[in-house]
PDB file of C-alpha atoms and ligand atoms in Angstrom:
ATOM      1  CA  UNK A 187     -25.022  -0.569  -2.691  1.00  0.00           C
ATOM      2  CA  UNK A 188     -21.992  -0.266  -5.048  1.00  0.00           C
ATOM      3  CA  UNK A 189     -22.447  -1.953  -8.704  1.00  0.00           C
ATOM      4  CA  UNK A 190     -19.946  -5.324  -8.159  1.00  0.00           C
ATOM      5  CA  UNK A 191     -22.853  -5.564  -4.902  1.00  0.00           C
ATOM      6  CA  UNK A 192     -25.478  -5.228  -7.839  1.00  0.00           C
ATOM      7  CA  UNK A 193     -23.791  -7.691 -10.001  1.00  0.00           C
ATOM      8  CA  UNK A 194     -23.483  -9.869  -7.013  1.00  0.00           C
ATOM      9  CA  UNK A 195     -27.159 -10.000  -5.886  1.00  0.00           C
ATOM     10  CA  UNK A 196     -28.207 -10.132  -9.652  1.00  0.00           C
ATOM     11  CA  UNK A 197     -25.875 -13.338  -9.249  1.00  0.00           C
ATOM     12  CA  UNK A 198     -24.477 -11.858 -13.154  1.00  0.00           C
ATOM     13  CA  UNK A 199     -22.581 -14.498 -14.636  1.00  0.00           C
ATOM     14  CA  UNK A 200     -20.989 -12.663 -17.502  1.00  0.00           C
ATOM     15  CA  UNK A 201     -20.604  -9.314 -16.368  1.00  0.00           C
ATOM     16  CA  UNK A 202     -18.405  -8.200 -19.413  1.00  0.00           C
ATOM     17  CA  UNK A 203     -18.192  -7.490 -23.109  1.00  0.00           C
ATOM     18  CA  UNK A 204     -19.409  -9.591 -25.650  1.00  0.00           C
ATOM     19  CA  UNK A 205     -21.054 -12.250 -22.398  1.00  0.00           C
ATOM     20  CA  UNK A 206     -20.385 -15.773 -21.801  1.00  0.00           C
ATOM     21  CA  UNK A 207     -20.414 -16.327 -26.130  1.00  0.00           C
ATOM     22  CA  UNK A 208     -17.537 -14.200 -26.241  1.00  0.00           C
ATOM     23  CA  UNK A 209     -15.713 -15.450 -23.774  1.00  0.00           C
ATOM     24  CA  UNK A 210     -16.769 -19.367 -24.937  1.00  0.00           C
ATOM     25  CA  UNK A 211     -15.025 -18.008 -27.984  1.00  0.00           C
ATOM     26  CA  UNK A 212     -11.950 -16.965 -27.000  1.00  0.00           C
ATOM     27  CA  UNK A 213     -11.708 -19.914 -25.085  1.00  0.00           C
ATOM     28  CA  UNK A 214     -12.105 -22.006 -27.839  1.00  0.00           C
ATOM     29  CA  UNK A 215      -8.962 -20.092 -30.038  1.00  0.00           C
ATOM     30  CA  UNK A 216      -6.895 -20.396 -26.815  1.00  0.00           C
ATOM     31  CA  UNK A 217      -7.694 -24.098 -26.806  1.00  0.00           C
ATOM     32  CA  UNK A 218      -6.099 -24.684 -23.738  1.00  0.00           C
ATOM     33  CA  UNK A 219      -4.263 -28.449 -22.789  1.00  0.00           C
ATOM     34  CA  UNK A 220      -5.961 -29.993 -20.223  1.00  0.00           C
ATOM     35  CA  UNK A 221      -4.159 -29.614 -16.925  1.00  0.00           C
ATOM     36  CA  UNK A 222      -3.511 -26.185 -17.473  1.00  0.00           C
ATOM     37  CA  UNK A 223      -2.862 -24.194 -14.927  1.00  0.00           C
ATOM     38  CA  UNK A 224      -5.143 -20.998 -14.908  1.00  0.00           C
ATOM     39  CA  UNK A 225      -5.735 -18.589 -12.496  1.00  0.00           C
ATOM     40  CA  UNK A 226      -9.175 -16.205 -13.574  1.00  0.00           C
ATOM     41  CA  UNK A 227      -8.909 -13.022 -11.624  1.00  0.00           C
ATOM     42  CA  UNK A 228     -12.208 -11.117 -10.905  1.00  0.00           C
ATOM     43  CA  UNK A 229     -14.199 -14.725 -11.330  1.00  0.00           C
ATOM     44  CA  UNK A 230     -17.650 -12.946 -10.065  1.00  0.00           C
ATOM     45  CA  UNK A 231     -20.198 -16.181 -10.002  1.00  0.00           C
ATOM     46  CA  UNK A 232     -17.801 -18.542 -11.136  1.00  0.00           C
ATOM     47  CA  UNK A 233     -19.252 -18.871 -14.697  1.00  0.00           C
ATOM     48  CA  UNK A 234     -15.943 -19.192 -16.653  1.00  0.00           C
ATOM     49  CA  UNK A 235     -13.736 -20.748 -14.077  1.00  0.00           C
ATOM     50  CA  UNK A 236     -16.308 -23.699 -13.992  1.00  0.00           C
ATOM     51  CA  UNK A 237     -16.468 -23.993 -17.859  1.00  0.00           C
ATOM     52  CA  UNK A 238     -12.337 -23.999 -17.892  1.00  0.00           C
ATOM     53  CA  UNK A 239     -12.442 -26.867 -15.154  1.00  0.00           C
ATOM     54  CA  UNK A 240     -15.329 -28.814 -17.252  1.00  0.00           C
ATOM     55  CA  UNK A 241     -12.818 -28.581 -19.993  1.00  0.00           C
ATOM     56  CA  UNK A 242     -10.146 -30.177 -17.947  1.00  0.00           C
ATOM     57  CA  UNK A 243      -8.118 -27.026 -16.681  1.00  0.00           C
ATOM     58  CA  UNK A 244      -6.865 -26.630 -13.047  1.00  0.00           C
ATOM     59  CA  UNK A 245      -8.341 -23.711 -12.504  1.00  0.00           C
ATOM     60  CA  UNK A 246      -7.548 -20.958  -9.136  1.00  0.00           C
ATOM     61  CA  UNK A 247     -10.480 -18.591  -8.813  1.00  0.00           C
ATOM     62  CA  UNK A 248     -10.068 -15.144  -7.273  1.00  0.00           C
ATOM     63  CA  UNK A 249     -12.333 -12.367  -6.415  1.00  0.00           C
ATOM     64  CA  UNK A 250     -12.663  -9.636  -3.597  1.00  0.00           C
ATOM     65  CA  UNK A 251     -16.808  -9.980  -3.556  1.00  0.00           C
ATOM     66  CA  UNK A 252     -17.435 -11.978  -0.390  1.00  0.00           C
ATOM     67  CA  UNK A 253     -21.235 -12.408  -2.300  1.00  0.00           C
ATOM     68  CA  UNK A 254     -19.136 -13.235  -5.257  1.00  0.00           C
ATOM     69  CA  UNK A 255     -17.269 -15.735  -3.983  1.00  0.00           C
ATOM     70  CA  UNK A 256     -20.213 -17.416  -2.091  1.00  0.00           C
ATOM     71  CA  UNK A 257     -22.341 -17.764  -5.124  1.00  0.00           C
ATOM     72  CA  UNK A 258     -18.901 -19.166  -7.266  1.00  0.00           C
ATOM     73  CA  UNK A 259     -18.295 -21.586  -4.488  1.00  0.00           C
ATOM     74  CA  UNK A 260     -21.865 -22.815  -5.148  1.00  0.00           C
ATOM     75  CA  UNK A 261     -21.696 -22.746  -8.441  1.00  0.00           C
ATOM     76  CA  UNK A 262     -19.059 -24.944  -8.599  1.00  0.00           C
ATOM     77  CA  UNK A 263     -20.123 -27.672  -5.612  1.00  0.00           C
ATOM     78  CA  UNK A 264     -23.448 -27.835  -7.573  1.00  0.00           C
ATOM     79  CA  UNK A 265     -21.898 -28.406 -11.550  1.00  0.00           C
ATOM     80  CA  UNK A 266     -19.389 -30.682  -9.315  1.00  0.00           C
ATOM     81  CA  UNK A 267     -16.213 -29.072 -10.969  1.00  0.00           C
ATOM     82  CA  UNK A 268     -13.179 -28.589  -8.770  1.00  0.00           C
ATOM     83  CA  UNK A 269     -12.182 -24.959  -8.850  1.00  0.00           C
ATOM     84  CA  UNK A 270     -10.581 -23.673  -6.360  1.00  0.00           C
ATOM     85  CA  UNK A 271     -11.899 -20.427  -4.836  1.00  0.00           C
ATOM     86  CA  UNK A 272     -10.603 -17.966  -3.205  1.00  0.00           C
ATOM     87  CA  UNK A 273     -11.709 -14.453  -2.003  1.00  0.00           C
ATOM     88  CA  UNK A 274      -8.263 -12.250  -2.900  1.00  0.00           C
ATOM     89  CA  UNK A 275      -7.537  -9.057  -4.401  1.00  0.00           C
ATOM     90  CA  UNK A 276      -6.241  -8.722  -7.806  1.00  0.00           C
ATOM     91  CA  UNK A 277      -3.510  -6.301  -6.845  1.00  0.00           C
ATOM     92  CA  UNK A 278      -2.325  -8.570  -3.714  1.00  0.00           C
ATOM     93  CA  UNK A 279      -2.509 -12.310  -5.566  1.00  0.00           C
ATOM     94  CA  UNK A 280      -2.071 -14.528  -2.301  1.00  0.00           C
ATOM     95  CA  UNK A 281       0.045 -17.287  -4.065  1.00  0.00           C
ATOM     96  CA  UNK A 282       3.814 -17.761  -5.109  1.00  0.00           C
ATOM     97  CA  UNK A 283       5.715 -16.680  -7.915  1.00  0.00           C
ATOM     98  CA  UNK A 284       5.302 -18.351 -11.295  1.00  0.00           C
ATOM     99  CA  UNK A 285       2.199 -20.808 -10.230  1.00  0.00           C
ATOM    100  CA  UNK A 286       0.287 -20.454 -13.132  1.00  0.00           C
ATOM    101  CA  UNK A 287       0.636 -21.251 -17.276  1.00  0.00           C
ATOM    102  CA  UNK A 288      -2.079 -18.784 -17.814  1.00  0.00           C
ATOM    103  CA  UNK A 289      -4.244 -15.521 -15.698  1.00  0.00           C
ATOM    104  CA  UNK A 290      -7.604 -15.079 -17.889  1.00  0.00           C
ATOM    105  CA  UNK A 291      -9.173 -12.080 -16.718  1.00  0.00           C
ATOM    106  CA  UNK A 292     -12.240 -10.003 -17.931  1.00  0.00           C
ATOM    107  CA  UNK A 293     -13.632  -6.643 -17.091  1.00  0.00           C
ATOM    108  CA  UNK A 294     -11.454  -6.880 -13.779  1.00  0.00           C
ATOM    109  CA  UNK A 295      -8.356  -4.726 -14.703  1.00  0.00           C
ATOM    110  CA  UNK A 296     -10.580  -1.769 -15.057  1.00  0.00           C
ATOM    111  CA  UNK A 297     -11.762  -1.987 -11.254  1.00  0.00           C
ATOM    112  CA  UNK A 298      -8.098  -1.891 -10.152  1.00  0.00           C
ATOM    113  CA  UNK A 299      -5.505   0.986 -10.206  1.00  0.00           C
ATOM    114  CA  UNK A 300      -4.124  -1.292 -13.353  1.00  0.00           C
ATOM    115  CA  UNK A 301      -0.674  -1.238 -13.039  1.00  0.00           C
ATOM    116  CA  UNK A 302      -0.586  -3.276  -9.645  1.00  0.00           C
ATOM    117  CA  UNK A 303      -2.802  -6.238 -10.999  1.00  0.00           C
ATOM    118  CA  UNK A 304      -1.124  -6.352 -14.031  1.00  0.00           C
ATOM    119  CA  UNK A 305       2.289  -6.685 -11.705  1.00  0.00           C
ATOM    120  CA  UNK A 306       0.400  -9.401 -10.340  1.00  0.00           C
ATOM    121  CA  UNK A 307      -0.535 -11.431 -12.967  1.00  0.00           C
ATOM    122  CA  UNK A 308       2.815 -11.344 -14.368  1.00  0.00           C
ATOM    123  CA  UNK A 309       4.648 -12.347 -11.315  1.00  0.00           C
ATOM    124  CA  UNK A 310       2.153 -15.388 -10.752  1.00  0.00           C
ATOM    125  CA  UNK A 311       2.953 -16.627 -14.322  1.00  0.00           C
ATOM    126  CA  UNK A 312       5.073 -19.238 -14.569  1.00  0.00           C
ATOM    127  CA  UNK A 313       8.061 -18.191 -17.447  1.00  0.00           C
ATOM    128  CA  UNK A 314       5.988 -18.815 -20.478  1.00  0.00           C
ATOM    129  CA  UNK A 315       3.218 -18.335 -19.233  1.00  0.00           C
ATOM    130  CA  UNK A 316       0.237 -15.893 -20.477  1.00  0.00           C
ATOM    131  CA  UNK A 317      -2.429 -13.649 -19.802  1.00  0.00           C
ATOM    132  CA  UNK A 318      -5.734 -13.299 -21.160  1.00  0.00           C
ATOM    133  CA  UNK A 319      -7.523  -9.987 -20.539  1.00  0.00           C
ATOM    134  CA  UNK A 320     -10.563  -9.081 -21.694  1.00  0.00           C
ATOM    135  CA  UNK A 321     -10.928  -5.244 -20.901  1.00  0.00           C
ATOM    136  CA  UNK A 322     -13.308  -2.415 -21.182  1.00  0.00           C
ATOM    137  CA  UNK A 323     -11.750   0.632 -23.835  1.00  0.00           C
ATOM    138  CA  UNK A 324     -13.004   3.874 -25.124  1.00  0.00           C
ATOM    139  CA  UNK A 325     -12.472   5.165 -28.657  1.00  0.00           C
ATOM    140  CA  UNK A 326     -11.637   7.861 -27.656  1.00  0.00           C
ATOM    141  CA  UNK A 327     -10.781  10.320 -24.463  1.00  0.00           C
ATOM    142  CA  UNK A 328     -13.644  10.746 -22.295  1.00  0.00           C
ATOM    143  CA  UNK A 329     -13.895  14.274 -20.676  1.00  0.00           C
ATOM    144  CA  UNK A 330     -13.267  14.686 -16.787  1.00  0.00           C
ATOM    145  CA  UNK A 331     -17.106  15.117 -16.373  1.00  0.00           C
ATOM    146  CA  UNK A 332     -17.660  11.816 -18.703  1.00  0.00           C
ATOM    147  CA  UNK A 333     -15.740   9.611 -16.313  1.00  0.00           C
ATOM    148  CA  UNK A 334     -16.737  11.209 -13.280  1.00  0.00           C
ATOM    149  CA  UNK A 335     -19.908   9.643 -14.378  1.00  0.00           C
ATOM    150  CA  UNK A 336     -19.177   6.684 -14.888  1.00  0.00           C
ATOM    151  CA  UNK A 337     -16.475   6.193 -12.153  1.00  0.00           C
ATOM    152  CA  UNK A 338     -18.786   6.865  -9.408  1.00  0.00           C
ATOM    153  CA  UNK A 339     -21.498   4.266 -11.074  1.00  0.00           C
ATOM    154  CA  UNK A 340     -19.597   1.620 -11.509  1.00  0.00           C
ATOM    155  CA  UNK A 341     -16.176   1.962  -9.345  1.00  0.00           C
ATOM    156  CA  UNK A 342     -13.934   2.070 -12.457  1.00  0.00           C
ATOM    157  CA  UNK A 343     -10.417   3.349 -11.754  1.00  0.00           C
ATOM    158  CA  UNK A 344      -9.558   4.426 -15.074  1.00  0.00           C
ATOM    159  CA  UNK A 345     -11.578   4.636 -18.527  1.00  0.00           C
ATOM    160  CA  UNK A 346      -8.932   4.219 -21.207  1.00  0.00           C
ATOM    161  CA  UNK A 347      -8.473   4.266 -24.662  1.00  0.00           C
ATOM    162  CA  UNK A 348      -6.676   1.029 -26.893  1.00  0.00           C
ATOM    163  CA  UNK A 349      -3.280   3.486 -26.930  1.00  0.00           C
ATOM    164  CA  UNK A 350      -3.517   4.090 -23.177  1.00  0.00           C
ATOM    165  CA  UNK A 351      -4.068  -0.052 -22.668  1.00  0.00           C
ATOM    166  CA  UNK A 352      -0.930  -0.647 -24.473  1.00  0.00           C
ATOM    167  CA  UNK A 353       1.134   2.261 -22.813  1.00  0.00           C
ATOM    168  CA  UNK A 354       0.118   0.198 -19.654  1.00  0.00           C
ATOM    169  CA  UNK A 355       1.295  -2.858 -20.861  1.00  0.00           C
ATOM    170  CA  UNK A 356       4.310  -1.557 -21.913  1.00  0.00           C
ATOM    171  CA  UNK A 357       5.405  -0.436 -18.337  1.00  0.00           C
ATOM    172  CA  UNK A 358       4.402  -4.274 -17.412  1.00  0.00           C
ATOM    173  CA  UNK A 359       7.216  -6.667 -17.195  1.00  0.00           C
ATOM    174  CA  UNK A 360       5.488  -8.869 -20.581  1.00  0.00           C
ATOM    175  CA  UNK A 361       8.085  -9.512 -22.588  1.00  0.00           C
ATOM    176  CA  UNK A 362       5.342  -8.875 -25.680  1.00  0.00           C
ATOM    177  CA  UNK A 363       1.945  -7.785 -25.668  1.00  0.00           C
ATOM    178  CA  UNK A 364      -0.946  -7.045 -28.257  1.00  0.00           C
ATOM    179  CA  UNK A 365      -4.153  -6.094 -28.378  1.00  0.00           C
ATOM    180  CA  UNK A 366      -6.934  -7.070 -30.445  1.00  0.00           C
ATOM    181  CA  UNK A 367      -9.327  -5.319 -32.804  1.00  0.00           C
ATOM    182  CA  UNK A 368     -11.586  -2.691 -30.734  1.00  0.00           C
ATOM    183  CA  UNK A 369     -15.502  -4.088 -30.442  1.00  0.00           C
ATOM    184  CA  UNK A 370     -18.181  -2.356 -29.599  1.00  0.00           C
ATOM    185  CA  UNK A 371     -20.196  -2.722 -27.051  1.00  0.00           C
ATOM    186  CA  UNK A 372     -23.573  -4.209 -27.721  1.00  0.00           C
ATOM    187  CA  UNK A 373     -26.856  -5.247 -26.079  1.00  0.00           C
ATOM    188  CA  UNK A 374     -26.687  -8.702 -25.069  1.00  0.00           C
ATOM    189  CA  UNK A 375     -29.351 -11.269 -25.856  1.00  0.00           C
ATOM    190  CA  UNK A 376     -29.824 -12.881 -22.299  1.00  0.00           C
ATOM    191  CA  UNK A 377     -27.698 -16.044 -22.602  1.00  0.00           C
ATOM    192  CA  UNK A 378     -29.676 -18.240 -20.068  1.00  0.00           C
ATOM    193  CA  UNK A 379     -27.281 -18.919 -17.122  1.00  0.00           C
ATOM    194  CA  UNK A 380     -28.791 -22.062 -15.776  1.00  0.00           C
ATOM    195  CA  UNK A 381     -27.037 -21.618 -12.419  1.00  0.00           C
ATOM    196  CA  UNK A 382     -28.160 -17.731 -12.080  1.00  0.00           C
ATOM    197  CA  UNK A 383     -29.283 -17.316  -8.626  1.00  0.00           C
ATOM    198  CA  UNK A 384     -30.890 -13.809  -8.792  1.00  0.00           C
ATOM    199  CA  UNK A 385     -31.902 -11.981  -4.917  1.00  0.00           C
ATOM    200  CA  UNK A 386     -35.076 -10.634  -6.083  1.00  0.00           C
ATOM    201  CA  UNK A 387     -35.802  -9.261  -3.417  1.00  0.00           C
ATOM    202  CA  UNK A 388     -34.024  -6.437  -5.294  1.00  0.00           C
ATOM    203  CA  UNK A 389     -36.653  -5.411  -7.761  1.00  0.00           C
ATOM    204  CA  UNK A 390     -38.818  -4.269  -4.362  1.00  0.00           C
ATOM    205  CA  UNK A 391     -36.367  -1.837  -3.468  1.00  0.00           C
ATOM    206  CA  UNK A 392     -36.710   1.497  -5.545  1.00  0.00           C
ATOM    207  CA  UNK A 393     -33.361   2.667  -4.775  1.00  0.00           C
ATOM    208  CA  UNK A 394     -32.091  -0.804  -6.433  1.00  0.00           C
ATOM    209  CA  UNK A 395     -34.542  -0.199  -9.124  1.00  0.00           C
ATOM    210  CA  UNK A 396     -33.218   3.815  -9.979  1.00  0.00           C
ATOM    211  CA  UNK A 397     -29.637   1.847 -10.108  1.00  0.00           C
ATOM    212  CA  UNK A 398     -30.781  -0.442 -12.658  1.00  0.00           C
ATOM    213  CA  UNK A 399     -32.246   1.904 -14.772  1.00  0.00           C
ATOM    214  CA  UNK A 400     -29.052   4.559 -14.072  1.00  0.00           C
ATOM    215  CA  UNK A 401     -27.171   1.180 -15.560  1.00  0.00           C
ATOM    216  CA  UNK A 402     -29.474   1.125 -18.879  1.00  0.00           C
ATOM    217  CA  UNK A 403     -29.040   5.122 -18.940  1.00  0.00           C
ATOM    218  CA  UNK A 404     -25.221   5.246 -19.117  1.00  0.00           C
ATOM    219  CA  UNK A 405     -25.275   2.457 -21.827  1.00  0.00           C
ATOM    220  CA  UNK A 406     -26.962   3.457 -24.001  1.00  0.00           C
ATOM    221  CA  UNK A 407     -25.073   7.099 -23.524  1.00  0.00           C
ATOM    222  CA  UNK A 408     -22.070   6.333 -23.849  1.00  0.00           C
ATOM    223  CA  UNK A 409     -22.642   3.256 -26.197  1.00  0.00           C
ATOM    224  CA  UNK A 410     -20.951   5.080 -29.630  1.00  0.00           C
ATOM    225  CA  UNK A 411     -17.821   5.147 -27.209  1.00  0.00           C
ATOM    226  CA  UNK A 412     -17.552   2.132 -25.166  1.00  0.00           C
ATOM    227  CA  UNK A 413     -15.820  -1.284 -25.876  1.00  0.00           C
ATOM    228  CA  UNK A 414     -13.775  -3.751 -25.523  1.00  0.00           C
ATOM    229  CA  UNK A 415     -10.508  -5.531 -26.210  1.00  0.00           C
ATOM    230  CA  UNK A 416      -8.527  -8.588 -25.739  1.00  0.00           C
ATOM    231  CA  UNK A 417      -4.831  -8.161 -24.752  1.00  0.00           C
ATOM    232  CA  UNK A 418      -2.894 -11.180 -24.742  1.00  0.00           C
ATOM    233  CA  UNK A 419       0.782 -11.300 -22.846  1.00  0.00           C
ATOM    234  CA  UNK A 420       3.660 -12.912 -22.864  1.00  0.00           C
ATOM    235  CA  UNK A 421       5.741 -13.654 -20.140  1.00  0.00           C
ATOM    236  CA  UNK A 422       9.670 -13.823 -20.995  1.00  0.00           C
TER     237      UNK A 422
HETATM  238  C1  LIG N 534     -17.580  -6.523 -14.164  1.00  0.00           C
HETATM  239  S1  LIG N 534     -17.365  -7.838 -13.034  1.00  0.00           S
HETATM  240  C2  LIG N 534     -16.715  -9.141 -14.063  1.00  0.00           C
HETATM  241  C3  LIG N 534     -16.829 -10.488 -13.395  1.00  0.00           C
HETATM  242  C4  LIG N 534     -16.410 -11.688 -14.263  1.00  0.00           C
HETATM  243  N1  LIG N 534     -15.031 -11.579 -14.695  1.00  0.00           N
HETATM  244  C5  LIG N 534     -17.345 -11.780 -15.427  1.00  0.00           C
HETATM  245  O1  LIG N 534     -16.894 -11.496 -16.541  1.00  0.00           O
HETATM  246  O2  LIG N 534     -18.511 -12.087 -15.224  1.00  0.00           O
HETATM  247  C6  LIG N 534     -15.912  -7.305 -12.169  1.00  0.00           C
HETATM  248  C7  LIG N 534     -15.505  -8.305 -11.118  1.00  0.00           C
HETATM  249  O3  LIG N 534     -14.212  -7.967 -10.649  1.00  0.00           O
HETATM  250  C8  LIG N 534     -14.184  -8.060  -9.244  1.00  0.00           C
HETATM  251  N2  LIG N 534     -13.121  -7.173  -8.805  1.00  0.00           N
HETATM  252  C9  LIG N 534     -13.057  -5.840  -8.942  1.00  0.00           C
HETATM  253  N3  LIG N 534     -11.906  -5.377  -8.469  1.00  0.00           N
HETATM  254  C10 LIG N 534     -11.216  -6.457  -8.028  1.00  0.00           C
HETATM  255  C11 LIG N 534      -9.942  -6.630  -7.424  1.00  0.00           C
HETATM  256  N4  LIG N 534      -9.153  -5.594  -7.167  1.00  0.00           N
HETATM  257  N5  LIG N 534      -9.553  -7.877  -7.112  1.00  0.00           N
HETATM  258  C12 LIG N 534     -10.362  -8.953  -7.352  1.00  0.00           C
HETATM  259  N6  LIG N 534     -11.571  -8.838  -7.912  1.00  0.00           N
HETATM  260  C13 LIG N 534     -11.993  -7.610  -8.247  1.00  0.00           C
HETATM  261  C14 LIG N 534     -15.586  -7.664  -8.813  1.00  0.00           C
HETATM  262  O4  LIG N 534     -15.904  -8.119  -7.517  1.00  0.00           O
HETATM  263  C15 LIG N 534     -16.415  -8.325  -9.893  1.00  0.00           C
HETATM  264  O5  LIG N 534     -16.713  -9.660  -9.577  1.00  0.00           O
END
């Protein structure tokens, strides 16, 4: 089983820096109008695309996790919020040119080459229009045999630093781009996720079990290094 798999069955519904708080957060500074037009890229369980559309956004949800996808779908028939979901690839968005006011995205970009997502979300913005990411960063280079680990746990394309983020973003075709303060990671309180549907059927499988533990191992390791950022971008 891969780790999105893991995060699937664990039916994770903030599966990023700083949890659902942080992301309630940033929500709240974006303040978005209602009727906004967001597309969330990466939506795993459908957590924050159902909060956007309970605050009155029109909200596109995309993720390439069949088992994702399923359990957003649920979420969303069950909180009776109209998201529409849709299983797609981040690097192959399957709707037209300048669609959306705003892509919110977090821990997503990572998982992809970076560079063809980021293509992506700026084509599907409408002129104007901006994206939220939320991404993991590193303080500083990781050595080969640093991100070997952690590229064969958890599928990451690339681990990079805030410098490396904004050389990205400045081969993007964003007009302007920042980045916020680096934060580091830290252990989350569990946040209570009243639509969490967990397979636990899981924690009888000791392969499952090693992973989950492997999971704790390289967080703690690498926990002096490992962060996160918000980049916000503007589309001309
Ligand atoms: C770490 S989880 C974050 C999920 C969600 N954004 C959250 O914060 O809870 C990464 C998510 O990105 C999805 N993902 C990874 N690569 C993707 C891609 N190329 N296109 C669409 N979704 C992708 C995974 O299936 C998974 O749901």
């Amino acid at each position: 089983m891969d780790y999105p798999t893991l995060l699937a069955r664990l039916g994770e519904g903030s599966a990023h820096p700083g949890g659902f708080q942080a992301t309630k957060e940033l929500i709240g500074q974006i303040s978005f109008p209602r009727g906004t037009k967001v597309l969330e890229a990466g939506c795993g369980t459908g957590r924050t695309a159902c909060y956007l559309a309970s605050l009155g956004c029109n909200v596109t949800a995309i993720d390439r996790n069949k088992d994702m996808i399923q359990k957003a779908i649920n979420r969303a028939r069950i909180s009776n919020l109209p998201v529409r979901i849709v299983q797609a690839d981040a690097a192959s968005i399957p709707f037209p040119d300048e669609t959306f006011d705003a892509v919110f995205t977090e821990s997503v970009t990572a998982f992809t080459q970076g560079s063809s997502a980021i293509r992506e979300y700026w084509r599907v913005l409408k002129p104007k229009g901006v994206l939220y990411d939320r991404e993991l960063a590193f303080a500083r280079k990781l050595t080969t045999v640093q991100k070997k680990k952690l590229q064969s746990f958890y599928g990451l394309h690339h681990m990079r630093t805030v410098p490396e983020w904004l050389k990205l973003m400045s081969k993007s075709g964003f007009h302007k781009y920042s980045a916020s303060h680096f934060t580091q990671m830290k252990q989350l309180a569990n946040d209570n996720d009243p639509f969490q549907v967990i397979d636990h059927e899981l924690f009888t499988k000791p392969d499952i079990v090693a992973m989950m533990m492997k999971n704790e191992r390289l967080m703690s390791k690498f926990a002096n290094v490992m962060g996160s950022i918000v980049i916000t971008a503007w589309k001309a």
